Amino acid sequence: MKTLFLVFAHILATIAKLIRSGGTKALASENLLLKQQLLIIARSRRRAPNLTPYDRLYLGLLASIVGPRRTERSAIIIRPSTFHRFHKDLIKRKYRYLYTSKRRGKPGPKGPSLELIQIILEMKRRNPRFGTPRIAQEIARTFGIEIDKDVVRRVLANKYRSDPGDGPSWLTFIGHMKDSLWSVDLFRCESIVLKTHWVLVVMDQFTRRIIGFGVHKGDVDGPALCRMFHQATIKQGKPRYLSSDHDPLFRFHQWRANLRIRQTKPIRSLPYVPVSHPFTERLIGTIRREYLDQILFWNGRDLEEKLEEFQVYYNAHRVHQSLNLKTPDEAAGKEPPTLANLRKYAWNSHCGGLFQTPVAA
């Protein structure tokens, strides 16, 4: 501000001096205008003139005093386009100051409420591995508020800062029959002391409900596979159909005899077509990614207890988009929970605090 004041004082003093010496105001301004332009051109002969803010102010003030006809003759580096751009900038600034008000705010549709933003951020903070579709599904199920996943994504992008294929038609058709289709598959995991444990997971194809887990330490043979299946399905009844892949373990004589005793018909997935057995494969990926990769276990018994906790969370509290935002238990006939209020709710902890979901207080 001090420098700007000195520039104004110098301009006014020069104009007053020339007027007192007998020259007219327009002539004095024209001389100053020509002089300033020559000084700017002399700064660099081989490149475009480097106009500073003070040069622009100085030239603009003098050009406003000089008449239009004299300006055309005395302008060396000034072009009419310069005045046009200056005029357009003034118009934009005028209407911006005229119609922009801090109280009115930015026009357009209103975004999510402050309470909704807080619940989105809190859910992401408590569950860092939840994506935007999962958060939107949990909010729709718990609070009855339909929210688009893109809204959740924008809220997280602006507010959140983190700390350092559908199955084939024949499977769907069988799954919707009165006696639902069960699927089985095996996966391997290592204990904290690097002991190999095999886990047999059994799920209901129609409701996506986990029937149970069977755990075995070491290599798996026919009798061990039958014990694991019995452990996973104890007190759960028996299905009419059982889907599995082409793993050699499911070709054991004991395994096929066990299915015949249970009067269960085996269904094999299509060879070299991974999407023909998608739901169990996806479930195993979810168990690994969301749970087993985040915890450690000591032995088979410890692993069984931890998998039972995850089974309770998965069946009763984890919503599924393919089930219209229902949990597997709700798809099987259980009543949905009471809708919560954004102003009054509580958090339900699962699997030792690894997952937290909002519930009605």
mmCIF file of C-alpha atoms in Angstrom, residues 20-355:
data_model
loop_
_atom_site.group_PDB
_atom_site.id
_atom_site.type_symbol
_atom_site.label_atom_id
_atom_site.label_comp_id
_atom_site.label_asym_id
_atom_site.label_seq_id
_atom_site.Cartn_x
_atom_site.Cartn_y
_atom_site.Cartn_z
ATOM 1 C CA ARG A 20 1.884 24.887 -13.874
ATOM 2 C CA SER A 21 4.541 25.195 -16.564
ATOM 3 C CA GLY A 22 1.868 26.106 -19.077
ATOM 4 C CA GLY A 23 0.955 22.788 -20.776
ATOM 5 C CA THR A 24 -2.544 21.433 -20.917
ATOM 6 C CA LYS A 25 -3.664 18.434 -18.910
ATOM 7 C CA ALA A 26 -4.146 16.222 -21.995
ATOM 8 C CA LEU A 27 -0.758 17.165 -23.452
ATOM 9 C CA ALA A 28 0.995 16.486 -20.168
ATOM 10 C CA SER A 29 -0.692 13.096 -19.844
ATOM 11 C CA GLU A 30 0.191 12.232 -23.446
ATOM 12 C CA ASN A 31 3.854 13.015 -22.836
ATOM 13 C CA LEU A 32 3.903 10.920 -19.684
ATOM 14 C CA LEU A 33 2.146 8.085 -21.505
ATOM 15 C CA LEU A 34 4.734 8.060 -24.300
ATOM 16 C CA LYS A 35 7.603 8.272 -21.835
ATOM 17 C CA GLN A 36 6.372 5.364 -19.728
ATOM 18 C CA GLN A 37 5.849 3.161 -22.797
ATOM 19 C CA LEU A 38 9.391 3.864 -24.027
ATOM 20 C CA LEU A 39 10.752 2.912 -20.622
ATOM 21 C CA ILE A 40 8.847 -0.387 -20.722
ATOM 22 C CA ILE A 41 10.072 -1.221 -24.242
ATOM 23 C CA ALA A 42 13.654 -0.423 -23.251
ATOM 24 C CA ARG A 43 13.580 -3.102 -20.531
ATOM 25 C CA SER A 44 13.892 -5.946 -23.037
ATOM 26 C CA ARG A 45 14.465 -5.592 -26.763
ATOM 27 C CA ARG A 46 14.190 -9.286 -27.624
ATOM 28 C CA ARG A 47 11.032 -10.342 -25.839
ATOM 29 C CA ALA A 48 7.511 -9.138 -25.062
ATOM 30 C CA PRO A 49 7.241 -6.186 -22.654
ATOM 31 C CA ASN A 50 7.066 -7.190 -19.037
ATOM 32 C CA LEU A 51 4.238 -5.134 -17.573
ATOM 33 C CA THR A 52 4.132 -4.904 -13.804
ATOM 34 C CA PRO A 53 0.930 -4.053 -11.886
ATOM 35 C CA TYR A 54 2.245 -0.545 -11.337
ATOM 36 C CA ASP A 55 2.797 -0.108 -15.095
ATOM 37 C CA ARG A 56 -0.755 -1.154 -15.798
ATOM 38 C CA LEU A 57 -2.069 1.249 -13.166
ATOM 39 C CA TYR A 58 0.098 4.093 -14.410
ATOM 40 C CA LEU A 59 -0.833 3.610 -18.087
ATOM 41 C CA GLY A 60 -4.513 3.154 -17.300
ATOM 42 C CA LEU A 61 -4.656 6.390 -15.314
ATOM 43 C CA LEU A 62 -2.911 8.398 -17.999
ATOM 44 C CA ALA A 63 -4.973 6.855 -20.815
ATOM 45 C CA SER A 64 -8.163 7.865 -18.989
ATOM 46 C CA ILE A 65 -7.030 11.506 -19.021
ATOM 47 C CA VAL A 66 -5.906 11.583 -22.663
ATOM 48 C CA GLY A 67 -8.704 11.907 -25.221
ATOM 49 C CA PRO A 68 -9.762 8.985 -27.455
ATOM 50 C CA ARG A 69 -8.215 10.412 -30.627
ATOM 51 C CA ARG A 70 -4.927 11.234 -28.931
ATOM 52 C CA THR A 71 -4.815 7.798 -27.350
ATOM 53 C CA GLU A 72 -4.826 6.122 -30.771
ATOM 54 C CA ARG A 73 -1.854 8.254 -31.888
ATOM 55 C CA SER A 74 0.154 7.961 -28.692
ATOM 56 C CA ALA A 75 -0.400 4.232 -28.036
ATOM 57 C CA ILE A 76 2.747 2.254 -28.886
ATOM 58 C CA ILE A 77 2.402 -0.988 -26.909
ATOM 59 C CA ILE A 78 -1.224 -0.518 -25.847
ATOM 60 C CA ARG A 79 -3.833 -2.196 -28.038
ATOM 61 C CA PRO A 80 -7.629 -1.793 -28.071
ATOM 62 C CA SER A 81 -7.958 -5.420 -26.992
ATOM 63 C CA THR A 82 -6.235 -4.473 -23.754
ATOM 64 C CA PHE A 83 -8.983 -1.981 -22.911
ATOM 65 C CA HIS A 84 -11.675 -4.467 -23.969
ATOM 66 C CA ARG A 85 -10.303 -7.130 -21.624
ATOM 67 C CA PHE A 86 -10.003 -4.573 -18.857
ATOM 68 C CA HIS A 87 -13.613 -3.523 -19.422
ATOM 69 C CA LYS A 88 -14.859 -7.136 -19.383
ATOM 70 C CA ASP A 89 -13.011 -7.808 -16.146
ATOM 71 C CA LEU A 90 -14.660 -4.773 -14.591
ATOM 72 C CA ILE A 91 -18.099 -6.014 -15.695
ATOM 73 C CA LYS A 92 -17.493 -9.473 -14.213
ATOM 74 C CA ARG A 93 -16.280 -7.999 -10.949
ATOM 75 C CA LYS A 94 -19.256 -5.667 -10.783
ATOM 76 C CA TYR A 95 -21.837 -8.441 -11.063
ATOM 77 C CA ARG A 96 -19.880 -10.751 -8.791
ATOM 78 C CA TYR A 97 -19.927 -8.170 -6.031
ATOM 79 C CA LEU A 98 -23.515 -7.244 -6.848
ATOM 80 C CA TYR A 99 -25.098 -10.727 -6.719
ATOM 81 C CA THR A 100 -22.776 -12.691 -4.473
ATOM 82 C CA SER A 101 -23.686 -12.654 -0.816
ATOM 83 C CA LYS A 102 -22.077 -14.550 2.043
ATOM 84 C CA ARG A 103 -25.452 -15.066 3.646
ATOM 85 C CA ARG A 104 -27.172 -16.492 0.574
ATOM 86 C CA GLY A 105 -24.393 -18.975 -0.177
ATOM 87 C CA LYS A 106 -23.748 -20.807 -3.407
ATOM 88 C CA PRO A 107 -26.878 -21.565 -5.474
ATOM 89 C CA GLY A 108 -27.769 -25.136 -6.354
ATOM 90 C CA PRO A 109 -29.159 -28.256 -4.680
ATOM 91 C CA LYS A 110 -28.434 -28.766 -1.018
ATOM 92 C CA GLY A 111 -25.942 -31.442 -0.098
ATOM 93 C CA PRO A 112 -26.239 -34.030 2.688
ATOM 94 C CA SER A 113 -27.041 -32.788 6.163
ATOM 95 C CA LEU A 114 -24.374 -32.338 8.802
ATOM 96 C CA GLU A 115 -25.639 -35.378 10.723
ATOM 97 C CA LEU A 116 -25.428 -37.545 7.604
ATOM 98 C CA ILE A 117 -21.883 -36.349 6.879
ATOM 99 C CA GLN A 118 -20.875 -37.170 10.435
ATOM 100 C CA ILE A 119 -22.251 -40.724 10.261
ATOM 101 C CA ILE A 120 -20.473 -41.306 6.917
ATOM 102 C CA LEU A 121 -17.149 -40.131 8.327
ATOM 103 C CA GLU A 122 -17.619 -42.061 11.566
ATOM 104 C CA MET A 123 -18.460 -45.286 9.739
ATOM 105 C CA LYS A 124 -15.412 -44.913 7.481
ATOM 106 C CA ARG A 125 -13.198 -44.172 10.456
ATOM 107 C CA ARG A 126 -14.424 -47.207 12.359
ATOM 108 C CA ASN A 127 -14.339 -49.444 9.258
ATOM 109 C CA PRO A 128 -11.463 -48.308 7.006
ATOM 110 C CA ARG A 129 -11.977 -51.231 4.612
ATOM 111 C CA PHE A 130 -15.593 -50.300 3.849
ATOM 112 C CA GLY A 131 -16.080 -48.887 0.358
ATOM 113 C CA THR A 132 -18.607 -46.271 -0.704
ATOM 114 C CA PRO A 133 -21.273 -48.814 -1.794
ATOM 115 C CA ARG A 134 -21.013 -50.639 1.548
ATOM 116 C CA ILE A 135 -21.343 -47.414 3.559
ATOM 117 C CA ALA A 136 -24.368 -46.338 1.499
ATOM 118 C CA GLN A 137 -25.966 -49.766 2.022
ATOM 119 C CA GLU A 138 -25.377 -49.698 5.784
ATOM 120 C CA ILE A 139 -26.906 -46.213 6.080
ATOM 121 C CA ALA A 140 -29.927 -47.204 3.972
ATOM 122 C CA ARG A 141 -30.499 -50.315 6.077
ATOM 123 C CA THR A 142 -29.921 -48.706 9.495
ATOM 124 C CA PHE A 143 -31.480 -45.244 9.066
ATOM 125 C CA GLY A 144 -33.809 -45.808 6.112
ATOM 126 C CA ILE A 145 -32.123 -43.010 4.159
ATOM 127 C CA GLU A 146 -31.488 -43.691 0.474
ATOM 128 C CA ILE A 147 -28.099 -42.196 -0.373
ATOM 129 C CA ASP A 148 -26.140 -42.589 -3.576
ATOM 130 C CA LYS A 149 -22.628 -44.014 -3.382
ATOM 131 C CA ASP A 150 -21.319 -41.002 -5.344
ATOM 132 C CA VAL A 151 -22.529 -38.708 -2.550
ATOM 133 C CA VAL A 152 -20.616 -40.846 -0.063
ATOM 134 C CA ARG A 153 -17.555 -40.696 -2.311
ATOM 135 C CA ARG A 154 -17.691 -36.879 -2.501
ATOM 136 C CA VAL A 155 -18.114 -36.555 1.267
ATOM 137 C CA LEU A 156 -15.139 -38.838 1.905
ATOM 138 C CA ALA A 157 -13.025 -37.045 -0.715
ATOM 139 C CA ASN A 158 -13.699 -33.641 0.875
ATOM 140 C CA LYS A 159 -13.864 -34.505 4.562
ATOM 141 C CA TYR A 160 -12.156 -37.813 5.285
ATOM 142 C CA ARG A 161 -8.444 -38.091 5.867
ATOM 143 C CA SER A 162 -7.122 -41.565 6.595
ATOM 144 C CA ASP A 163 -4.431 -42.284 9.185
ATOM 145 C CA PRO A 164 -0.648 -43.252 8.304
ATOM 146 C CA GLY A 165 -20.018 -61.627 -11.678
ATOM 147 C CA ASP A 166 -23.313 -62.993 -11.123
ATOM 148 C CA GLY A 167 -23.786 -66.744 -11.103
ATOM 149 C CA PRO A 168 -25.168 -68.631 -14.071
ATOM 150 C CA SER A 169 -28.893 -69.068 -14.491
ATOM 151 C CA TRP A 170 -29.002 -72.764 -13.551
ATOM 152 C CA LEU A 171 -27.455 -72.082 -10.147
ATOM 153 C CA THR A 172 -29.892 -69.250 -9.509
ATOM 154 C CA PHE A 173 -32.816 -71.426 -10.552
ATOM 155 C CA ILE A 174 -31.808 -74.245 -8.206
ATOM 156 C CA GLY A 175 -31.097 -71.791 -5.387
ATOM 157 C CA HIS A 176 -34.662 -70.463 -5.528
ATOM 158 C CA MET A 177 -36.210 -73.889 -5.143
ATOM 159 C CA LYS A 178 -37.803 -74.985 -1.895
ATOM 160 C CA ASP A 179 -34.727 -76.919 -0.808
ATOM 161 C CA SER A 180 -31.966 -74.344 -1.272
ATOM 162 C CA LEU A 181 -28.638 -75.124 -2.851
ATOM 163 C CA TRP A 182 -25.561 -75.292 -0.605
ATOM 164 C CA SER A 183 -22.022 -74.661 -1.833
ATOM 165 C CA VAL A 184 -18.753 -75.889 -0.347
ATOM 166 C CA ASP A 185 -15.141 -74.950 -0.901
ATOM 167 C CA LEU A 186 -11.766 -75.180 0.830
ATOM 168 C CA PHE A 187 -9.091 -72.635 1.563
ATOM 169 C CA ARG A 188 -5.858 -72.654 3.523
ATOM 170 C CA CYS A 189 -4.511 -70.329 6.215
ATOM 171 C CA GLU A 190 -1.443 -70.230 8.445
ATOM 172 C CA SER A 191 -1.332 -69.863 12.236
ATOM 173 C CA ILE A 192 0.963 -67.511 14.136
ATOM 174 C CA VAL A 193 3.473 -70.377 14.457
ATOM 175 C CA LEU A 194 3.175 -71.128 10.690
ATOM 176 C CA LYS A 195 1.090 -74.285 11.049
ATOM 177 C CA THR A 196 -1.132 -74.996 8.036
ATOM 178 C CA HIS A 197 -4.886 -75.225 8.672
ATOM 179 C CA TRP A 198 -7.528 -76.072 6.075
ATOM 180 C CA VAL A 199 -10.989 -74.510 6.366
ATOM 181 C CA LEU A 200 -14.128 -75.911 4.738
ATOM 182 C CA VAL A 201 -16.800 -73.226 4.272
ATOM 183 C CA VAL A 202 -20.432 -74.137 3.585
ATOM 184 C CA MET A 203 -22.893 -71.460 2.471
ATOM 185 C CA ASP A 204 -26.514 -71.287 1.374
ATOM 186 C CA GLN A 205 -26.587 -70.222 -2.267
ATOM 187 C CA PHE A 206 -30.009 -68.589 -2.049
ATOM 188 C CA THR A 207 -29.696 -66.529 1.163
ATOM 189 C CA ARG A 208 -25.858 -66.137 1.107
ATOM 190 C CA ARG A 209 -25.925 -67.361 4.692
ATOM 191 C CA ILE A 210 -22.840 -69.091 6.082
ATOM 192 C CA ILE A 211 -23.925 -72.529 7.251
ATOM 193 C CA GLY A 212 -20.698 -73.177 9.111
ATOM 194 C CA PHE A 213 -16.967 -73.789 9.029
ATOM 195 C CA GLY A 214 -14.929 -76.951 9.375
ATOM 196 C CA VAL A 215 -11.271 -76.685 10.442
ATOM 197 C CA HIS A 216 -8.553 -79.314 10.042
ATOM 198 C CA LYS A 217 -4.846 -79.083 10.808
ATOM 199 C CA GLY A 218 -2.481 -80.624 8.270
ATOM 200 C CA ASP A 219 -3.259 -82.511 5.060
ATOM 201 C CA VAL A 220 -6.877 -83.330 4.189
ATOM 202 C CA ASP A 221 -8.029 -86.791 3.135
ATOM 203 C CA GLY A 222 -11.445 -88.379 2.667
ATOM 204 C CA PRO A 223 -12.293 -89.046 6.372
ATOM 205 C CA ALA A 224 -10.962 -85.612 7.375
ATOM 206 C CA LEU A 225 -13.128 -83.936 4.713
ATOM 207 C CA CYS A 226 -16.230 -85.763 5.997
ATOM 208 C CA ARG A 227 -15.466 -84.685 9.586
ATOM 209 C CA MET A 228 -15.048 -81.080 8.475
ATOM 210 C CA PHE A 229 -18.381 -81.159 6.631
ATOM 211 C CA HIS A 230 -20.110 -82.700 9.648
ATOM 212 C CA GLN A 231 -18.588 -80.033 11.904
ATOM 213 C CA ALA A 232 -19.802 -77.238 9.594
ATOM 214 C CA THR A 233 -23.348 -78.553 9.115
ATOM 215 C CA ILE A 234 -24.137 -79.975 12.556
ATOM 216 C CA LYS A 235 -27.698 -79.062 13.626
ATOM 217 C CA GLN A 236 -28.274 -77.358 10.252
ATOM 218 C CA GLY A 237 -30.266 -80.027 8.449
ATOM 219 C CA LYS A 238 -29.271 -81.258 5.015
ATOM 220 C CA PRO A 239 -29.685 -79.835 1.524
ATOM 221 C CA ARG A 240 -30.979 -81.582 -1.551
ATOM 222 C CA TYR A 241 -28.184 -80.217 -3.746
ATOM 223 C CA LEU A 242 -24.541 -79.476 -2.944
ATOM 224 C CA SER A 243 -22.378 -77.468 -5.351
ATOM 225 C CA SER A 244 -18.584 -77.783 -5.459
ATOM 226 C CA ASP A 245 -15.715 -77.314 -7.858
ATOM 227 C CA HIS A 246 -13.532 -80.020 -9.413
ATOM 228 C CA ASP A 247 -11.051 -80.248 -6.556
ATOM 229 C CA PRO A 248 -9.678 -83.829 -6.299
ATOM 230 C CA LEU A 249 -10.623 -83.840 -2.610
ATOM 231 C CA PHE A 250 -14.314 -84.036 -3.561
ATOM 232 C CA ARG A 251 -13.666 -87.271 -5.478
ATOM 233 C CA PHE A 252 -12.824 -89.331 -2.404
ATOM 234 C CA HIS A 253 -14.947 -92.467 -1.970
ATOM 235 C CA GLN A 254 -15.761 -91.521 1.631
ATOM 236 C CA TRP A 255 -17.002 -88.074 0.534
ATOM 237 C CA ARG A 256 -19.316 -89.441 -2.152
ATOM 238 C CA ALA A 257 -20.605 -92.134 0.215
ATOM 239 C CA ASN A 258 -21.339 -89.450 2.831
ATOM 240 C CA LEU A 259 -23.463 -87.526 0.332
ATOM 241 C CA ARG A 260 -25.372 -90.646 -0.645
ATOM 242 C CA ILE A 261 -26.196 -91.338 3.013
ATOM 243 C CA ARG A 262 -27.460 -87.753 3.387
ATOM 244 C CA GLN A 263 -29.458 -88.119 0.151
ATOM 245 C CA THR A 264 -27.740 -85.057 -1.244
ATOM 246 C CA LYS A 265 -27.126 -84.742 -4.955
ATOM 247 C CA PRO A 266 -23.698 -83.251 -5.860
ATOM 248 C CA ILE A 267 -23.449 -80.594 -8.576
ATOM 249 C CA ARG A 268 -20.085 -79.863 -10.162
ATOM 250 C CA SER A 269 -19.107 -76.467 -11.517
ATOM 251 C CA LEU A 270 -18.303 -76.146 -15.191
ATOM 252 C CA PRO A 271 -14.672 -76.939 -16.049
ATOM 253 C CA TYR A 272 -12.470 -73.918 -16.799
ATOM 254 C CA VAL A 273 -15.351 -71.530 -16.041
ATOM 255 C CA PRO A 274 -14.639 -69.740 -12.720
ATOM 256 C CA VAL A 275 -17.939 -67.807 -12.768
ATOM 257 C CA SER A 276 -19.906 -71.052 -12.496
ATOM 258 C CA HIS A 277 -18.939 -71.225 -8.796
ATOM 259 C CA PRO A 278 -18.843 -67.505 -7.900
ATOM 260 C CA PHE A 279 -20.570 -67.030 -4.559
ATOM 261 C CA THR A 280 -18.363 -69.280 -2.454
ATOM 262 C CA GLU A 281 -15.234 -67.956 -4.131
ATOM 263 C CA ARG A 282 -16.359 -64.418 -3.359
ATOM 264 C CA LEU A 283 -17.133 -65.400 0.226
ATOM 265 C CA ILE A 284 -13.641 -66.832 0.694
ATOM 266 C CA GLY A 285 -12.159 -63.615 -0.676
ATOM 267 C CA THR A 286 -14.263 -61.597 1.767
ATOM 268 C CA ILE A 287 -13.183 -63.779 4.710
ATOM 269 C CA ARG A 288 -9.531 -63.397 3.800
ATOM 270 C CA ARG A 289 -9.580 -59.699 2.918
ATOM 271 C CA GLU A 290 -11.835 -58.362 5.665
ATOM 272 C CA TYR A 291 -11.037 -60.727 8.532
ATOM 273 C CA LEU A 292 -8.233 -63.297 8.402
ATOM 274 C CA ASP A 293 -5.710 -60.849 6.953
ATOM 275 C CA GLN A 294 -6.383 -58.556 9.918
ATOM 276 C CA ILE A 295 -6.019 -61.079 12.771
ATOM 277 C CA LEU A 296 -3.725 -63.865 14.011
ATOM 278 C CA PHE A 297 -4.673 -67.235 15.533
ATOM 279 C CA TRP A 298 -2.722 -69.770 17.578
ATOM 280 C CA ASN A 299 -4.280 -73.141 16.807
ATOM 281 C CA GLY A 300 -7.289 -74.864 15.293
ATOM 282 C CA ARG A 301 -9.536 -74.178 18.265
ATOM 283 C CA ASP A 302 -8.668 -70.486 18.269
ATOM 284 C CA LEU A 303 -9.393 -70.345 14.524
ATOM 285 C CA GLU A 304 -12.778 -72.034 15.017
ATOM 286 C CA GLU A 305 -13.821 -69.492 17.650
ATOM 287 C CA LYS A 306 -12.782 -66.539 15.479
ATOM 288 C CA LEU A 307 -14.605 -67.944 12.444
ATOM 289 C CA GLU A 308 -17.758 -68.420 14.550
ATOM 290 C CA GLU A 309 -17.622 -64.718 15.497
ATOM 291 C CA PHE A 310 -17.286 -63.752 11.843
ATOM 292 C CA GLN A 311 -20.182 -66.055 10.945
ATOM 293 C CA VAL A 312 -22.447 -64.227 13.405
ATOM 294 C CA TYR A 313 -21.417 -60.845 11.991
ATOM 295 C CA TYR A 314 -21.726 -61.961 8.361
ATOM 296 C CA ASN A 315 -25.153 -63.571 8.742
ATOM 297 C CA ALA A 316 -26.822 -61.056 11.047
ATOM 298 C CA HIS A 317 -25.219 -57.660 10.381
ATOM 299 C CA ARG A 318 -23.484 -57.516 7.002
ATOM 300 C CA VAL A 319 -25.786 -56.300 4.216
ATOM 301 C CA HIS A 320 -25.606 -57.526 0.618
ATOM 302 C CA GLN A 321 -26.426 -55.572 -2.505
ATOM 303 C CA SER A 322 -27.602 -58.735 -4.272
ATOM 304 C CA LEU A 323 -30.134 -59.233 -1.447
ATOM 305 C CA ASN A 324 -31.567 -55.686 -1.738
ATOM 306 C CA LEU A 325 -29.588 -54.430 1.262
ATOM 307 C CA LYS A 326 -30.663 -57.304 3.477
ATOM 308 C CA THR A 327 -28.532 -59.521 5.664
ATOM 309 C CA PRO A 328 -28.476 -63.285 5.016
ATOM 310 C CA ASP A 329 -30.579 -63.847 8.150
ATOM 311 C CA GLU A 330 -33.187 -61.368 6.901
ATOM 312 C CA ALA A 331 -33.212 -63.087 3.511
ATOM 313 C CA ALA A 332 -33.894 -66.336 5.369
ATOM 314 C CA GLY A 333 -36.953 -64.842 7.115
ATOM 315 C CA LYS A 334 -35.658 -62.893 10.127
ATOM 316 C CA GLU A 335 -37.290 -59.544 10.939
ATOM 317 C CA PRO A 336 -35.237 -56.448 9.954
ATOM 318 C CA PRO A 337 -33.932 -54.218 12.761
ATOM 319 C CA THR A 338 -35.605 -51.015 13.908
ATOM 320 C CA LEU A 339 -34.618 -47.943 11.913
ATOM 321 C CA ALA A 340 -32.293 -45.603 13.771
ATOM 322 C CA ASN A 341 -32.378 -41.825 13.995
ATOM 323 C CA LEU A 342 -29.434 -39.718 12.825
ATOM 324 C CA ARG A 343 -29.644 -37.702 16.032
ATOM 325 C CA LYS A 344 -29.704 -40.716 18.325
ATOM 326 C CA TYR A 345 -27.978 -43.990 17.596
ATOM 327 C CA ALA A 346 -25.343 -46.355 18.988
ATOM 328 C CA TRP A 347 -22.508 -48.467 17.629
ATOM 329 C CA ASN A 348 -22.492 -52.255 17.685
ATOM 330 C CA SER A 349 -19.050 -53.896 17.815
ATOM 331 C CA HIS A 350 -18.291 -57.220 16.087
ATOM 332 C CA CYS A 351 -15.304 -59.585 15.953
ATOM 333 C CA GLY A 352 -13.444 -57.927 18.787
ATOM 334 C CA GLY A 353 -14.023 -54.399 17.484
ATOM 335 C CA LEU A 354 -12.795 -55.114 13.954
ATOM 336 C CA PHE A 355 -16.228 -54.163 12.535
#
